[in-house]
Coordinates of C-alpha atoms in Angstrom, one line a residue:
M137 CA 11.3 13.1 -11.3
L138 CA 12.4 13.2 -7.7
T139 CA 12.4 9.7 -6.2
Y140 CA 12.7 8.7 -2.5
L141 CA 14.3 5.5 -1.6
N142 CA 14.0 3.4 1.6
P143 CA 17.5 2.6 2.9
A144 CA 16.0 0.3 5.5
Q145 CA 13.9 -1.7 3.1
S146 CA 16.3 -4.7 3.0
Q147 CA 15.9 -5.1 6.8
H148 CA 12.4 -6.4 6.2
A149 CA 13.3 -9.8 4.8
P150 CA 11.1 -12.6 6.1
R151 CA 12.1 -16.0 4.6
F152 CA 8.8 -17.5 3.9
E153 CA 5.0 -17.1 3.9
F154 CA 2.0 -19.4 3.7
F155 CA 0.1 -19.8 0.4
R156 CA -2.9 -22.1 0.3
G157 CA -1.6 -23.8 3.4
E158 CA 1.9 -24.4 2.0
R159 CA 5.1 -22.8 3.2
V160 CA 6.6 -20.9 0.2
P161 CA 9.3 -18.3 -0.2
C162 CA 8.1 -14.7 0.3
V163 CA 6.8 -13.1 -2.8
E164 CA 7.2 -9.6 -1.4
G165 CA 11.0 -9.2 -0.8
P166 CA 13.9 -6.8 -1.0
A167 CA 14.6 -7.8 -4.6
R168 CA 11.5 -5.9 -5.7
A169 CA 12.9 -2.6 -4.6
D170 CA 16.3 -3.5 -5.9
F171 CA 15.0 -4.0 -9.4
V172 CA 13.1 -0.6 -9.3
V173 CA 16.2 1.2 -8.1
Q174 CA 18.4 -0.3 -10.8
A175 CA 15.9 0.8 -13.5
L176 CA 15.7 4.3 -12.1
R177 CA 19.4 4.7 -12.1
A178 CA 19.7 3.3 -15.6
H179 CA 17.2 6.1 -16.6
S180 CA 19.1 8.8 -14.7
H181 CA 16.3 9.5 -12.2
A182 CA 17.2 11.8 -9.2
L183 CA 17.3 9.6 -6.1
C184 CA 17.3 10.8 -2.5
L185 CA 16.6 9.6 1.0
P186 CA 13.7 10.5 3.4
E187 CA 14.4 13.5 5.6
V188 CA 11.0 13.9 7.5
D189 CA 9.7 12.0 10.5
S190 CA 6.2 10.6 9.7
T191 CA 5.2 10.1 13.4
P192 CA 2.6 12.9 13.5
Q193 CA 0.8 11.6 10.4
L194 CA 1.1 7.9 11.5
E195 CA -0.6 8.8 14.8
R196 CA -3.5 10.3 12.8
I197 CA -3.8 7.4 10.4
H198 CA -3.2 4.4 12.7
T199 CA -4.3 3.8 16.3
R200 CA -1.7 4.3 19.0
R201 CA -2.3 0.8 20.3
Y202 CA -1.5 -0.7 16.9
L203 CA 1.6 1.5 16.4
D204 CA 2.9 0.5 19.9
F205 CA 2.5 -3.2 19.1
L206 CA 4.1 -3.0 15.7
R207 CA 7.0 -1.0 17.0
T208 CA 7.8 -3.5 19.7
A209 CA 6.5 -6.8 18.2
W210 CA 9.9 -8.3 17.4
D211 CA 11.2 -7.5 20.8
Q212 CA 8.1 -9.0 22.4
W213 CA 8.7 -12.1 20.3
L214 CA 12.3 -12.4 21.4
A215 CA 11.4 -11.9 25.0
L216 CA 9.4 -15.1 24.9
D217 CA 12.4 -17.1 23.9
A218 CA 15.8 -16.0 22.5
A219 CA 15.6 -18.9 20.0
N220 CA 12.7 -17.0 18.4
A221 CA 15.3 -14.9 16.5
D222 CA 15.4 -17.7 14.0
V223 CA 11.6 -18.3 14.0
Q224 CA 9.0 -16.3 12.1
P225 CA 5.8 -15.5 14.1
F226 CA 2.4 -16.0 12.5
P227 CA -1.0 -15.5 14.0
S228 CA -3.3 -18.5 14.5
V229 CA -6.4 -16.9 15.9
W230 CA -8.4 -13.8 14.9
P231 CA -11.2 -11.8 16.7
V232 CA -13.9 -12.6 14.1
R233 CA -17.7 -11.9 14.6
T234 CA -18.9 -12.2 18.2
L235 CA -15.4 -12.1 19.6
R236 CA -14.0 -9.0 21.3
S237 CA -11.2 -6.8 19.9
D238 CA -11.3 -4.0 22.5
V239 CA -9.3 -6.0 25.1
E240 CA -5.7 -6.6 24.1
P241 CA -4.7 -10.2 25.0
A242 CA -1.6 -10.9 27.1
N243 CA -0.6 -13.8 24.8
F244 CA 1.7 -12.7 22.0
T245 CA 0.2 -14.9 19.3
A246 CA -3.3 -13.6 20.2
R247 CA -2.0 -10.0 20.0
L248 CA -0.6 -10.7 16.6
G249 CA -3.9 -12.1 15.5
L250 CA -5.7 -9.0 16.9
Y251 CA -3.6 -6.8 14.7
S252 CA -3.6 -9.0 11.5
M253 CA -6.2 -9.5 8.8
D254 CA -4.4 -12.6 7.5
N255 CA -1.3 -14.7 8.0
G256 CA 0.3 -13.4 4.9
S257 CA 2.3 -10.5 6.4
P258 CA 5.3 -12.2 8.1
L259 CA 7.3 -10.2 10.6
S260 CA 11.1 -10.1 10.7
A261 CA 13.6 -8.3 12.9
G262 CA 13.7 -5.2 10.7
T263 CA 10.0 -4.9 9.8
W264 CA 9.3 -1.8 11.9
A265 CA 12.4 0.0 10.7
A266 CA 11.6 -0.7 7.0
A267 CA 7.9 0.2 7.3
K268 CA 8.6 3.4 9.3
M269 CA 11.2 4.5 6.7
A270 CA 8.7 4.0 3.9
A271 CA 6.2 6.2 5.8
D272 CA 9.0 8.8 6.3
A273 CA 9.5 8.8 2.5
A274 CA 5.7 9.4 2.0
V275 CA 5.8 12.4 4.2
S276 CA 9.0 13.6 2.6
A277 CA 7.3 13.3 -0.8
A278 CA 4.4 15.4 0.4
Q279 CA 6.8 18.1 1.7
A280 CA 8.6 18.1 -1.7
L281 CA 5.2 18.6 -3.5
Q282 CA 4.4 21.5 -1.2
G283 CA 7.9 22.9 -2.0
G284 CA 7.1 23.0 -5.8
E285 CA 7.8 19.6 -7.2
R286 CA 5.1 18.5 -9.7
A287 CA 5.6 14.8 -9.1
V288 CA 7.5 12.6 -6.7
F289 CA 7.9 8.8 -6.6
C290 CA 8.3 6.7 -3.4
A291 CA 10.2 3.6 -4.6
T292 CA 9.8 2.0 -1.2
R293 CA 8.7 -1.2 0.4
P294 CA 7.0 -2.8 2.2
P295 CA 3.8 -1.7 0.5
G296 CA 1.0 -0.2 2.5
H297 CA -2.5 -0.1 1.0
H298 CA -3.8 -3.2 2.8
A299 CA -2.9 -1.8 6.3
G300 CA -5.9 -0.3 8.1
P301 CA -6.2 1.9 11.1
D302 CA -5.3 -1.0 13.5
F303 CA -4.2 -3.9 11.4
M304 CA -1.6 -5.3 9.0
G305 CA -2.2 -7.6 6.1
G306 CA -1.3 -8.3 2.5
Y307 CA 2.4 -7.6 3.0
C308 CA 1.4 -4.2 4.4
F309 CA 2.1 -2.7 7.9
L310 CA 1.8 1.1 7.6
N311 CA -0.3 2.7 5.0
N312 CA 2.1 4.9 3.0
A313 CA -0.5 6.3 0.6
A314 CA -2.8 7.3 3.5
V315 CA 0.2 8.9 5.3
A316 CA 1.1 10.9 2.2
A317 CA -2.5 12.1 1.8
Q318 CA -2.6 13.1 5.5
A319 CA 0.7 14.9 5.1
L320 CA -0.7 16.8 2.1
R321 CA -3.8 17.8 4.2
D322 CA -1.6 18.9 7.1
G323 CA 0.4 21.0 4.7
G324 CA -2.6 23.0 3.5
A325 CA -4.3 20.9 0.7
A326 CA -8.0 21.3 1.2
R327 CA -8.9 18.2 -0.8
V328 CA -6.8 15.2 -1.7
A329 CA -7.6 12.2 -4.0
V330 CA -6.1 8.8 -3.6
L331 CA -6.2 6.6 -6.8
D332 CA -5.3 3.0 -6.2
V333 CA -4.4 1.1 -9.4
D334 CA -3.1 -2.1 -7.7
Y335 CA -4.6 -5.3 -8.8
H336 CA -5.8 -5.8 -5.2
H337 CA -8.3 -3.5 -3.6
G338 CA -6.7 -1.0 -1.1
N339 CA -9.0 -2.1 1.7
G340 CA -6.8 -0.3 4.4
T341 CA -6.9 3.0 2.6
Q342 CA -10.7 2.7 2.1
A343 CA -11.2 2.0 5.8
I344 CA -9.0 4.9 6.9
F345 CA -10.9 7.5 4.8
Y346 CA -14.4 6.0 4.5
E347 CA -16.0 8.6 6.7
R348 CA -14.0 11.6 5.5
A349 CA -15.0 14.0 2.7
D350 CA -11.6 15.7 2.4
V351 CA -9.9 12.6 1.0
L352 CA -11.5 10.9 -2.0
F353 CA -10.6 7.2 -2.5
V354 CA -10.9 5.6 -5.9
S355 CA -9.8 2.0 -6.7
I356 CA -9.6 -0.1 -9.8
H357 CA -9.0 -3.7 -8.8
G358 CA -9.9 -7.4 -9.2
D359 CA -13.5 -8.3 -8.2
P360 CA -13.3 -9.1 -4.4
R361 CA -15.8 -12.0 -4.9
T362 CA -12.8 -13.9 -6.4
E363 CA -9.7 -11.8 -5.6
Y364 CA -7.8 -10.8 -2.4
P365 CA -8.7 -9.1 -0.1
F366 CA -12.2 -10.7 -0.7
Y367 CA -14.1 -8.9 2.0
L368 CA -14.0 -5.3 0.7
G369 CA -13.9 -3.5 -2.6
H370 CA -17.4 -3.9 -3.9
A371 CA -19.1 -1.2 -6.0
D372 CA -21.8 -0.4 -3.5
E373 CA -19.2 0.8 -0.9
T374 CA -19.5 4.6 -1.5
G375 CA -18.5 6.1 1.8
A376 CA -20.4 6.9 5.0
G377 CA -21.2 9.9 7.2
E378 CA -19.4 12.9 6.0
G379 CA -17.6 10.7 3.5
A380 CA -20.7 9.6 1.7
G381 CA -20.0 9.7 -2.0
C382 CA -16.2 10.0 -1.5
N383 CA -15.4 6.3 -2.1
L384 CA -15.5 4.8 -5.6
N385 CA -14.7 1.1 -6.3
L386 CA -14.3 -0.1 -9.8
P387 CA -14.0 -3.9 -9.5
L388 CA -13.2 -5.8 -12.7
P389 CA -13.4 -9.5 -13.5
A390 CA -10.2 -11.6 -13.2
G391 CA -8.4 -11.7 -16.6
S392 CA -9.7 -8.3 -17.7
S393 CA -8.1 -6.8 -20.9
A394 CA -6.1 -3.6 -21.0
A395 CA -9.0 -2.0 -22.9
R396 CA -11.5 -2.8 -20.1
W397 CA -9.0 -1.6 -17.5
F398 CA -8.5 1.7 -19.3
A399 CA -12.2 2.3 -19.5
A400 CA -12.3 2.0 -15.7
L401 CA -9.4 4.4 -15.5
E402 CA -11.4 7.0 -17.4
A403 CA -14.2 6.7 -14.9
A404 CA -11.7 7.0 -12.1
C405 CA -10.1 10.1 -13.6
A406 CA -13.5 11.7 -14.1
R407 CA -14.3 11.2 -10.4
V408 CA -11.0 12.6 -9.3
A409 CA -11.6 15.7 -11.5
R410 CA -15.0 16.2 -9.9
H411 CA -13.5 16.1 -6.5
R412 CA -11.5 19.2 -7.3
A413 CA -8.5 17.9 -5.5
D414 CA -5.4 20.0 -4.8
A415 CA -3.1 16.9 -5.1
L416 CA -3.3 13.3 -6.0
V417 CA -1.7 10.2 -4.4
V418 CA -1.4 7.2 -6.6
S419 CA -1.1 3.8 -5.0
L420 CA 1.1 2.5 -7.8
G421 CA 0.5 -1.3 -7.8
L422 CA 2.1 -2.8 -10.9
D423 CA 0.7 -6.2 -10.5
T424 CA -1.8 -5.5 -13.3
F425 CA 1.1 -6.5 -15.6
A426 CA 0.2 -9.6 -17.7
G427 CA 3.3 -11.4 -16.4
D428 CA 2.5 -11.0 -12.7
P429 CA 2.6 -14.4 -10.9
I430 CA -0.3 -13.7 -8.5
S431 CA -2.6 -11.5 -10.6
T432 CA -4.6 -11.9 -13.9
F433 CA -5.1 -8.5 -15.6
Q434 CA -3.5 -8.1 -19.1
L435 CA -1.5 -4.8 -19.1
Q436 CA 1.8 -4.7 -21.0
A437 CA 4.7 -2.4 -20.5
A438 CA 3.5 0.1 -23.0
D439 CA 0.2 0.4 -21.1
F440 CA 2.0 1.7 -18.1
T441 CA 3.3 4.5 -20.2
C442 CA -0.2 5.3 -21.2
L443 CA -1.2 5.3 -17.5
G444 CA 1.4 7.9 -16.8
Q445 CA 0.3 10.0 -19.7
R446 CA -3.4 9.9 -18.6
L447 CA -2.6 10.9 -15.1
R448 CA -0.6 13.8 -16.3
R449 CA -3.7 15.2 -18.1
L450 CA -5.4 15.5 -14.7
G451 CA -3.1 18.5 -14.2
L452 CA -2.5 17.7 -10.5
P453 CA 0.7 17.4 -8.5
V454 CA 1.2 13.7 -7.8
I455 CA 2.8 11.4 -5.3
F456 CA 3.4 7.9 -6.7
V457 CA 3.7 5.3 -3.9
L458 CA 4.9 1.9 -4.9
E459 CA 2.5 -0.9 -3.8
G460 CA 2.3 -4.4 -5.4
G461 CA 4.0 -5.9 -8.4
Y462 CA 5.5 -9.4 -8.1
A463 CA 7.1 -10.0 -11.6
A464 CA 10.1 -8.6 -9.9
A465 CA 12.5 -8.5 -12.9
A466 CA 10.0 -6.4 -14.9
L467 CA 8.9 -4.2 -12.0
G468 CA 11.5 -1.5 -12.4
E469 CA 11.0 -1.0 -16.1
N470 CA 7.2 -0.9 -15.6
A471 CA 7.6 1.7 -12.9
V472 CA 9.8 3.8 -15.2
C473 CA 7.2 3.5 -17.9
V474 CA 4.6 5.1 -15.7
L475 CA 6.9 7.9 -14.5
E476 CA 8.3 8.8 -17.9
G477 CA 4.8 8.6 -19.4
F478 CA 3.8 11.2 -16.8
E479 CA 6.7 13.4 -17.7
T480 CA 6.2 13.3 -21.5

């Protein structure tokens, strides 16, 4: 299977984040992609670099104001004080209910809060370069599918499915799966389905396509009453306007077994089939693994092979986009299990 790498991914390397109020090392770091690439090479997968500029799709998925901020955020931070090169910026205020979000503040920290859904997506000097290259890989994958490839894997980071039209969050800055779906539409696909199998609901992808009928969004994830991102991902969120009926959430209780998860996968695949999609984008979160440090589902390595096999039976060309998965040492082998399950 053709795999796109992100040569800029190591440039996004923040040193720490905050978890439950405590400063801790970043869970989402360059080692994640390194383990995936090592496993892919060990299994002789074809690796290549992105060759397509994702700017046209980014400007249809994200607002111009947000893209302008993200592209220049680190320079803005340094302009405040050259010593900020050694300081990670974090938001400290957000425009919640009754506060305005239409006026961009002059204060940098306030702007950062305007464009953040949490304080769990720390910026570093290379964040924009890494995020943009991951989006370039997503568009390159779409082009490869349109050129006749049956399946393509984007082994990239940072992940993307929590990033919405005008905000970052959950380690995500640009929504790679949404960019891939848009690129497929721009390339002639009449209908596209996005299947998110990450432990955490893809709130950003849902928000982007919620009022569109051409892109179906289906997600299997931890119940948002107890699991991040908490404020989206409930079963009664089914789409709005032209997108009514084109959003399916399948929340599961924390600690759900593999059997329960695969029952939800069957429902998800049935809905994808009814959409009569021309192509499928899979937000491939591997944090459903039983050994994941921040998730509680119980899938084992062999279950990821079964996932790949089930997706193959849909008979659709597929773009796999790497999302979460924080048992870093197991991440590569789990990814390979999905891909080789799809190919067998």
